[in-house]
């Protein structure tokens, strides 16, 4: 019996089991942790700044040496239920030499909180940064957001936010650019997959948290990136989101990276020879 498109339960679960398709995923995690330790030792960092009242509403800032710098806010993945900002400190190393302040965000996880709360926490992080970035050499009027996997979903949800409604003190264009890497933009298949045993989202929650069903309320440029070695569903997620938001008038670009899988693409973000790093530099207008 089909549960989504042409997929039965086993095939759908297979499409979203990223570790099954990249058996060496633990090697990536180990390398990210090593690269992040090296970044922590090599660059100045301010850790565990609180942007809200919940225990995991914390962020780390790797400030540029120059005041008024462009700021890249990175949102990690982990299917909204695992991982932490500290594994991704290495992202800062890919942009520090360009004079960028990098912010790594941690957010509350399922099943302790709902996906609605996860989205809300990320909005609160942007709200806090707009008010406080200048104290860490960042320019609140030059905030860019990137996210990987579930973080790509959260980055897109930020772009679908009416910031004036959320906080009347925020500008409508608080985001100057967004990059969603290997993201999840339609949560209907997620809600029907094995992942929902932890997420516990119902059909309506899946719909209103699906960027493909929302409007691109931020008019900033958007880069949607996916690896060509990812599963058909992950590639379809990005392609359908790109097409949907392009039809809605978004300034959107699709990057399909040859040879990149769901984990290697995170490293491509900081490889200045990769088309993804180049796309991020162009998005942020870095020299």
mmCIF file of C-alpha atoms in Angstrom:
data_model
loop_
_atom_site.group_PDB
_atom_site.id
_atom_site.type_symbol
_atom_site.label_atom_id
_atom_site.label_comp_id
_atom_site.label_asym_id
_atom_site.label_seq_id
_atom_site.Cartn_x
_atom_site.Cartn_y
_atom_site.Cartn_z
ATOM 1 C CA UNK A 1 0.000 0.000 0.000
ATOM 2 C CA UNK A 2 1.321 3.415 -0.974
ATOM 3 C CA UNK A 3 1.664 5.894 1.892
ATOM 4 C CA UNK A 4 3.203 8.739 -0.128
ATOM 5 C CA UNK A 5 3.584 9.096 -3.900
ATOM 6 C CA UNK A 6 4.705 5.679 -5.186
ATOM 7 C CA UNK A 7 6.271 4.695 -1.858
ATOM 8 C CA UNK A 8 5.058 2.042 0.527
ATOM 9 C CA UNK A 9 6.067 2.406 4.175
ATOM 10 C CA UNK A 10 9.385 0.610 3.835
ATOM 11 C CA UNK A 11 10.456 2.534 0.747
ATOM 12 C CA UNK A 12 9.427 5.899 2.202
ATOM 13 C CA UNK A 13 11.334 5.219 5.408
ATOM 14 C CA UNK A 14 14.331 4.202 3.302
ATOM 15 C CA UNK A 15 14.288 7.502 1.405
ATOM 16 C CA UNK A 16 14.602 9.527 4.603
ATOM 17 C CA UNK A 17 17.060 7.272 6.431
ATOM 18 C CA UNK A 18 20.160 9.258 5.503
ATOM 19 C CA UNK A 19 22.502 7.085 7.548
ATOM 20 C CA UNK A 20 21.419 4.002 5.638
ATOM 21 C CA UNK A 21 22.483 5.617 2.357
ATOM 22 C CA UNK A 22 25.786 6.919 3.755
ATOM 23 C CA UNK A 23 27.115 4.028 5.899
ATOM 24 C CA UNK A 24 30.252 6.029 6.739
ATOM 25 C CA UNK A 25 28.173 8.813 8.343
ATOM 26 C CA UNK A 26 29.997 8.324 11.667
ATOM 27 C CA UNK A 27 33.253 9.253 9.926
ATOM 28 C CA UNK A 28 31.699 12.557 8.892
ATOM 29 C CA UNK A 29 30.565 13.241 12.449
ATOM 30 C CA UNK A 30 34.038 12.486 13.764
ATOM 31 C CA UNK A 31 35.647 14.770 11.191
ATOM 32 C CA UNK A 32 33.193 17.602 11.904
ATOM 33 C CA UNK A 33 33.965 17.348 15.609
ATOM 34 C CA UNK A 34 37.707 17.450 14.922
ATOM 35 C CA UNK A 35 37.388 20.410 12.552
ATOM 36 C CA UNK A 36 35.185 22.157 15.099
ATOM 37 C CA UNK A 37 37.700 21.621 17.903
ATOM 38 C CA UNK A 38 40.374 23.139 15.677
ATOM 39 C CA UNK A 39 38.102 26.095 14.934
ATOM 40 C CA UNK A 40 37.400 26.589 18.637
ATOM 41 C CA UNK A 41 41.123 26.626 19.367
ATOM 42 C CA UNK A 42 42.019 28.875 16.450
ATOM 43 C CA UNK A 43 39.356 31.575 16.516
ATOM 44 C CA UNK A 44 37.863 33.767 19.252
ATOM 45 C CA UNK A 45 34.401 32.612 20.306
ATOM 46 C CA UNK A 46 31.695 33.630 22.759
ATOM 47 C CA UNK A 47 29.719 30.549 23.778
ATOM 48 C CA UNK A 48 26.267 29.748 25.092
ATOM 49 C CA UNK A 49 24.643 33.140 24.852
ATOM 50 C CA UNK A 50 20.983 32.801 25.794
ATOM 51 C CA UNK A 51 18.407 34.037 23.300
ATOM 52 C CA UNK A 52 15.424 32.654 25.222
ATOM 53 C CA UNK A 53 14.325 31.014 28.451
ATOM 54 C CA UNK A 54 14.527 27.362 27.350
ATOM 55 C CA UNK A 55 17.731 25.432 28.175
ATOM 56 C CA UNK A 56 18.696 24.810 24.543
ATOM 57 C CA UNK A 57 17.917 28.333 23.358
ATOM 58 C CA UNK A 58 21.609 29.131 23.105
ATOM 59 C CA UNK A 59 23.998 30.368 20.455
ATOM 60 C CA UNK A 60 27.745 30.730 19.923
ATOM 61 C CA UNK A 61 29.325 33.683 18.133
ATOM 62 C CA UNK A 62 32.612 33.703 16.249
ATOM 63 C CA UNK A 63 33.041 37.470 15.811
ATOM 64 C CA UNK A 64 34.822 39.131 12.955
ATOM 65 C CA UNK A 65 37.793 41.275 13.895
ATOM 66 C CA UNK A 66 36.054 44.196 12.190
ATOM 67 C CA UNK A 67 32.940 45.899 13.608
ATOM 68 C CA UNK A 68 29.860 46.110 11.421
ATOM 69 C CA UNK A 69 30.553 42.814 9.679
ATOM 70 C CA UNK A 70 28.191 40.673 7.679
ATOM 71 C CA UNK A 71 26.822 37.846 9.803
ATOM 72 C CA UNK A 72 26.122 34.245 8.824
ATOM 73 C CA UNK A 73 23.691 32.434 11.115
ATOM 74 C CA UNK A 74 23.984 28.647 10.778
ATOM 75 C CA UNK A 75 21.172 26.301 11.875
ATOM 76 C CA UNK A 76 22.152 22.648 12.299
ATOM 77 C CA UNK A 77 20.187 19.596 11.214
ATOM 78 C CA UNK A 78 19.369 16.311 12.933
ATOM 79 C CA UNK A 79 15.681 15.858 12.029
ATOM 80 C CA UNK A 80 14.715 18.365 14.760
ATOM 81 C CA UNK A 81 15.631 15.743 17.381
ATOM 82 C CA UNK A 82 19.442 15.378 17.561
ATOM 83 C CA UNK A 83 22.787 17.180 17.221
ATOM 84 C CA UNK A 84 24.071 20.467 18.566
ATOM 85 C CA UNK A 85 25.742 23.694 17.472
ATOM 86 C CA UNK A 86 29.167 22.609 18.748
ATOM 87 C CA UNK A 87 29.492 19.974 16.011
ATOM 88 C CA UNK A 88 29.313 22.749 13.409
ATOM 89 C CA UNK A 89 31.774 25.308 14.726
ATOM 90 C CA UNK A 90 33.857 24.484 11.641
ATOM 91 C CA UNK A 91 31.396 26.524 9.560
ATOM 92 C CA UNK A 92 32.949 29.656 11.100
ATOM 93 C CA UNK A 93 36.357 28.692 9.745
ATOM 94 C CA UNK A 94 35.055 28.821 6.190
ATOM 95 C CA UNK A 95 34.043 32.470 6.433
ATOM 96 C CA UNK A 96 36.249 34.139 9.056
ATOM 97 C CA UNK A 97 38.911 35.089 6.494
ATOM 98 C CA UNK A 98 36.208 36.933 4.537
ATOM 99 C CA UNK A 99 35.495 39.159 7.529
ATOM 100 C CA UNK A 100 32.239 37.421 8.456
ATOM 101 C CA UNK A 101 30.840 36.999 11.959
ATOM 102 C CA UNK A 102 29.415 33.472 12.272
ATOM 103 C CA UNK A 103 26.647 32.462 14.670
ATOM 104 C CA UNK A 104 25.847 28.817 15.486
ATOM 105 C CA UNK A 105 22.347 28.256 16.867
ATOM 106 C CA UNK A 106 21.144 25.458 19.138
ATOM 107 C CA UNK A 107 17.401 24.973 19.589
ATOM 108 C CA UNK A 108 15.073 22.755 21.682
ATOM 109 C CA UNK A 109 14.560 19.250 20.304
ATOM 110 C CA UNK A 110 11.710 16.809 19.814
ATOM 111 C CA UNK A 111 10.146 14.984 21.543
ATOM 112 C CA UNK A 112 10.568 17.413 24.460
ATOM 113 C CA UNK A 113 9.088 20.207 22.331
ATOM 114 C CA UNK A 114 6.878 20.417 19.250
ATOM 115 C CA UNK A 115 8.143 21.390 15.829
ATOM 116 C CA UNK A 116 6.174 24.627 16.247
ATOM 117 C CA UNK A 117 8.390 25.432 19.238
ATOM 118 C CA UNK A 118 11.541 24.612 17.264
ATOM 119 C CA UNK A 119 10.496 27.106 14.576
ATOM 120 C CA UNK A 120 9.595 29.691 17.219
ATOM 121 C CA UNK A 121 12.977 29.303 18.899
ATOM 122 C CA UNK A 122 14.788 30.009 15.634
ATOM 123 C CA UNK A 123 12.686 33.142 15.148
ATOM 124 C CA UNK A 124 13.650 34.224 18.666
ATOM 125 C CA UNK A 125 17.315 33.714 17.789
ATOM 126 C CA UNK A 126 16.998 36.171 14.887
ATOM 127 C CA UNK A 127 15.088 38.577 17.129
ATOM 128 C CA UNK A 128 17.861 38.442 19.751
ATOM 129 C CA UNK A 129 20.614 38.812 17.186
ATOM 130 C CA UNK A 130 19.042 41.882 15.633
ATOM 131 C CA UNK A 131 19.105 43.568 19.042
ATOM 132 C CA UNK A 132 22.534 42.336 20.171
ATOM 133 C CA UNK A 133 24.787 41.641 17.186
ATOM 134 C CA UNK A 134 26.504 45.013 17.231
ATOM 135 C CA UNK A 135 28.122 44.097 20.565
ATOM 136 C CA UNK A 136 29.888 41.204 18.792
ATOM 137 C CA UNK A 137 31.116 43.080 15.694
ATOM 138 C CA UNK A 138 28.112 41.990 13.636
ATOM 139 C CA UNK A 139 25.862 44.322 11.664
ATOM 140 C CA UNK A 140 22.181 43.663 12.504
ATOM 141 C CA UNK A 141 21.290 44.974 9.054
ATOM 142 C CA UNK A 142 23.425 42.324 7.347
ATOM 143 C CA UNK A 143 22.069 39.018 8.670
ATOM 144 C CA UNK A 144 22.268 35.965 6.415
ATOM 145 C CA UNK A 145 20.968 32.509 7.345
ATOM 146 C CA UNK A 146 22.118 29.060 6.243
ATOM 147 C CA UNK A 147 20.829 25.698 7.402
ATOM 148 C CA UNK A 148 21.563 22.052 6.657
ATOM 149 C CA UNK A 149 18.909 19.292 6.494
ATOM 150 C CA UNK A 150 16.314 20.110 9.181
ATOM 151 C CA UNK A 151 18.232 23.372 9.515
ATOM 152 C CA UNK A 152 17.434 24.017 5.852
ATOM 153 C CA UNK A 153 13.764 23.652 6.709
ATOM 154 C CA UNK A 154 14.142 26.084 9.606
ATOM 155 C CA UNK A 155 16.000 28.592 7.420
ATOM 156 C CA UNK A 156 13.137 28.465 4.904
ATOM 157 C CA UNK A 157 10.573 28.897 7.691
ATOM 158 C CA UNK A 158 12.403 32.069 8.745
ATOM 159 C CA UNK A 159 12.082 33.346 5.195
ATOM 160 C CA UNK A 160 8.330 32.643 5.339
ATOM 161 C CA UNK A 161 7.981 34.745 8.512
ATOM 162 C CA UNK A 162 6.202 38.094 8.666
ATOM 163 C CA UNK A 163 8.769 39.763 10.881
ATOM 164 C CA UNK A 164 6.683 42.868 11.528
ATOM 165 C CA UNK A 165 3.908 40.689 12.926
ATOM 166 C CA UNK A 166 6.378 38.666 14.984
ATOM 167 C CA UNK A 167 8.013 41.790 16.439
ATOM 168 C CA UNK A 168 7.024 45.298 15.361
ATOM 169 C CA UNK A 169 10.564 46.488 16.107
ATOM 170 C CA UNK A 170 12.062 44.204 13.454
ATOM 171 C CA UNK A 171 12.375 45.315 9.836
ATOM 172 C CA UNK A 172 10.509 43.344 7.208
ATOM 173 C CA UNK A 173 13.831 42.639 5.515
ATOM 174 C CA UNK A 174 15.735 41.519 8.625
ATOM 175 C CA UNK A 175 17.128 38.653 6.517
ATOM 176 C CA UNK A 176 19.411 39.684 3.671
ATOM 177 C CA UNK A 177 19.891 36.219 2.209
ATOM 178 C CA UNK A 178 19.104 32.553 2.927
ATOM 179 C CA UNK A 179 20.786 29.290 1.905
ATOM 180 C CA UNK A 180 18.897 26.034 2.497
ATOM 181 C CA UNK A 181 21.164 23.007 2.088
ATOM 182 C CA UNK A 182 19.652 19.514 1.666
ATOM 183 C CA UNK A 183 16.526 20.839 3.320
ATOM 184 C CA UNK A 184 13.066 19.485 4.056
ATOM 185 C CA UNK A 185 10.371 21.727 2.654
ATOM 186 C CA UNK A 186 7.347 19.430 2.552
ATOM 187 C CA UNK A 187 6.730 17.721 5.887
ATOM 188 C CA UNK A 188 3.873 15.521 4.692
ATOM 189 C CA UNK A 189 6.210 12.589 3.857
ATOM 190 C CA UNK A 190 8.055 13.180 7.138
ATOM 191 C CA UNK A 191 4.781 12.923 9.041
ATOM 192 C CA UNK A 192 4.069 9.613 7.296
ATOM 193 C CA UNK A 193 7.542 8.161 7.868
ATOM 194 C CA UNK A 194 9.313 6.430 10.755
ATOM 195 C CA UNK A 195 10.585 9.825 11.899
ATOM 196 C CA UNK A 196 7.176 10.739 13.248
ATOM 197 C CA UNK A 197 7.508 8.246 16.099
ATOM 198 C CA UNK A 198 9.599 10.946 17.791
ATOM 199 C CA UNK A 199 8.300 14.101 16.105
ATOM 200 C CA UNK A 200 4.621 13.287 16.711
ATOM 201 C CA UNK A 201 3.322 15.839 14.218
ATOM 202 C CA UNK A 202 -0.208 15.549 12.869
ATOM 203 C CA UNK A 203 -1.265 16.163 9.277
ATOM 204 C CA UNK A 204 -2.243 19.801 9.849
ATOM 205 C CA UNK A 205 0.989 20.619 11.680
ATOM 206 C CA UNK A 206 2.934 19.074 8.811
ATOM 207 C CA UNK A 207 1.129 21.320 6.334
ATOM 208 C CA UNK A 208 1.562 24.650 8.134
ATOM 209 C CA UNK A 209 5.221 23.870 8.770
ATOM 210 C CA UNK A 210 5.890 23.061 5.110
ATOM 211 C CA UNK A 211 7.588 25.964 3.294
ATOM 212 C CA UNK A 212 6.242 24.689 -0.051
ATOM 213 C CA UNK A 213 2.768 25.645 1.201
ATOM 214 C CA UNK A 214 3.847 29.054 2.504
ATOM 215 C CA UNK A 215 4.691 32.377 0.916
ATOM 216 C CA UNK A 216 8.241 33.776 0.604
ATOM 217 C CA UNK A 217 7.491 36.809 2.757
ATOM 218 C CA UNK A 218 11.159 37.823 2.829
ATOM 219 C CA UNK A 219 12.207 39.165 -0.555
ATOM 220 C CA UNK A 220 15.911 38.419 -0.020
ATOM 221 C CA UNK A 221 17.802 36.071 -2.371
ATOM 222 C CA UNK A 222 17.516 32.346 -1.652
ATOM 223 C CA UNK A 223 19.927 29.569 -2.578
ATOM 224 C CA UNK A 224 18.557 26.009 -2.484
ATOM 225 C CA UNK A 225 21.316 23.397 -2.603
ATOM 226 C CA UNK A 226 21.204 19.607 -2.757
ATOM 227 C CA UNK A 227 23.702 16.845 -3.496
ATOM 228 C CA UNK A 228 23.251 14.731 -6.597
ATOM 229 C CA UNK A 229 24.213 11.653 -4.542
ATOM 230 C CA UNK A 230 21.283 12.169 -2.154
ATOM 231 C CA UNK A 231 18.087 10.117 -2.273
ATOM 232 C CA UNK A 232 15.363 10.817 -4.822
ATOM 233 C CA UNK A 233 13.140 12.285 -2.114
ATOM 234 C CA UNK A 234 15.775 14.713 -0.858
ATOM 235 C CA UNK A 235 16.435 15.868 -4.414
ATOM 236 C CA UNK A 236 12.705 16.202 -5.063
ATOM 237 C CA UNK A 237 12.275 18.206 -1.850
ATOM 238 C CA UNK A 238 14.738 20.835 -3.082
ATOM 239 C CA UNK A 239 13.588 20.849 -6.709
ATOM 240 C CA UNK A 240 9.907 21.161 -5.793
ATOM 241 C CA UNK A 241 10.611 23.912 -3.262
ATOM 242 C CA UNK A 242 12.707 25.801 -5.801
ATOM 243 C CA UNK A 243 9.992 25.553 -8.466
ATOM 244 C CA UNK A 244 7.204 26.420 -6.042
ATOM 245 C CA UNK A 245 8.836 29.541 -4.644
ATOM 246 C CA UNK A 246 10.137 30.636 -8.046
ATOM 247 C CA UNK A 247 6.527 30.551 -9.260
ATOM 248 C CA UNK A 248 5.605 32.685 -6.230
ATOM 249 C CA UNK A 249 8.115 35.334 -7.245
ATOM 250 C CA UNK A 250 11.058 34.471 -5.000
ATOM 251 C CA UNK A 251 14.597 35.375 -6.059
ATOM 252 C CA UNK A 252 15.756 31.767 -5.881
ATOM 253 C CA UNK A 253 18.640 29.743 -7.290
ATOM 254 C CA UNK A 254 18.965 25.932 -7.329
ATOM 255 C CA UNK A 255 22.402 24.356 -6.905
ATOM 256 C CA UNK A 256 22.748 20.625 -7.587
ATOM 257 C CA UNK A 257 26.183 19.473 -6.450
ATOM 258 C CA UNK A 258 27.690 16.501 -8.326
ATOM 259 C CA UNK A 259 28.971 13.687 -6.124
ATOM 260 C CA UNK A 260 27.798 15.238 -2.858
ATOM 261 C CA UNK A 261 25.802 13.148 -0.385
ATOM 262 C CA UNK A 262 23.728 14.317 2.570
ATOM 263 C CA UNK A 263 26.780 14.636 4.816
ATOM 264 C CA UNK A 264 29.591 15.643 2.472
ATOM 265 C CA UNK A 265 27.553 18.632 1.321
ATOM 266 C CA UNK A 266 27.919 20.192 4.777
ATOM 267 C CA UNK A 267 31.685 20.230 4.274
ATOM 268 C CA UNK A 268 31.216 21.735 0.810
ATOM 269 C CA UNK A 269 29.813 24.797 2.567
ATOM 270 C CA UNK A 270 33.321 25.658 3.790
ATOM 271 C CA UNK A 271 35.343 24.450 0.790
ATOM 272 C CA UNK A 272 36.141 27.625 -1.128
ATOM 273 C CA UNK A 273 36.605 25.569 -4.299
ATOM 274 C CA UNK A 274 33.028 24.241 -4.181
ATOM 275 C CA UNK A 275 30.098 25.755 -6.043
ATOM 276 C CA UNK A 276 28.192 25.847 -2.745
ATOM 277 C CA UNK A 277 30.805 27.993 -0.996
ATOM 278 C CA UNK A 278 30.925 30.163 -4.100
ATOM 279 C CA UNK A 279 27.131 30.447 -4.012
ATOM 280 C CA UNK A 280 27.253 31.526 -0.380
ATOM 281 C CA UNK A 281 29.958 34.106 -1.140
ATOM 282 C CA UNK A 282 27.846 35.502 -3.963
ATOM 283 C CA UNK A 283 24.751 35.496 -1.764
ATOM 284 C CA UNK A 284 26.602 37.494 0.894
ATOM 285 C CA UNK A 285 28.462 39.615 -1.686
ATOM 286 C CA UNK A 286 31.829 38.666 -0.221
ATOM 287 C CA UNK A 287 35.007 39.718 -1.978
#
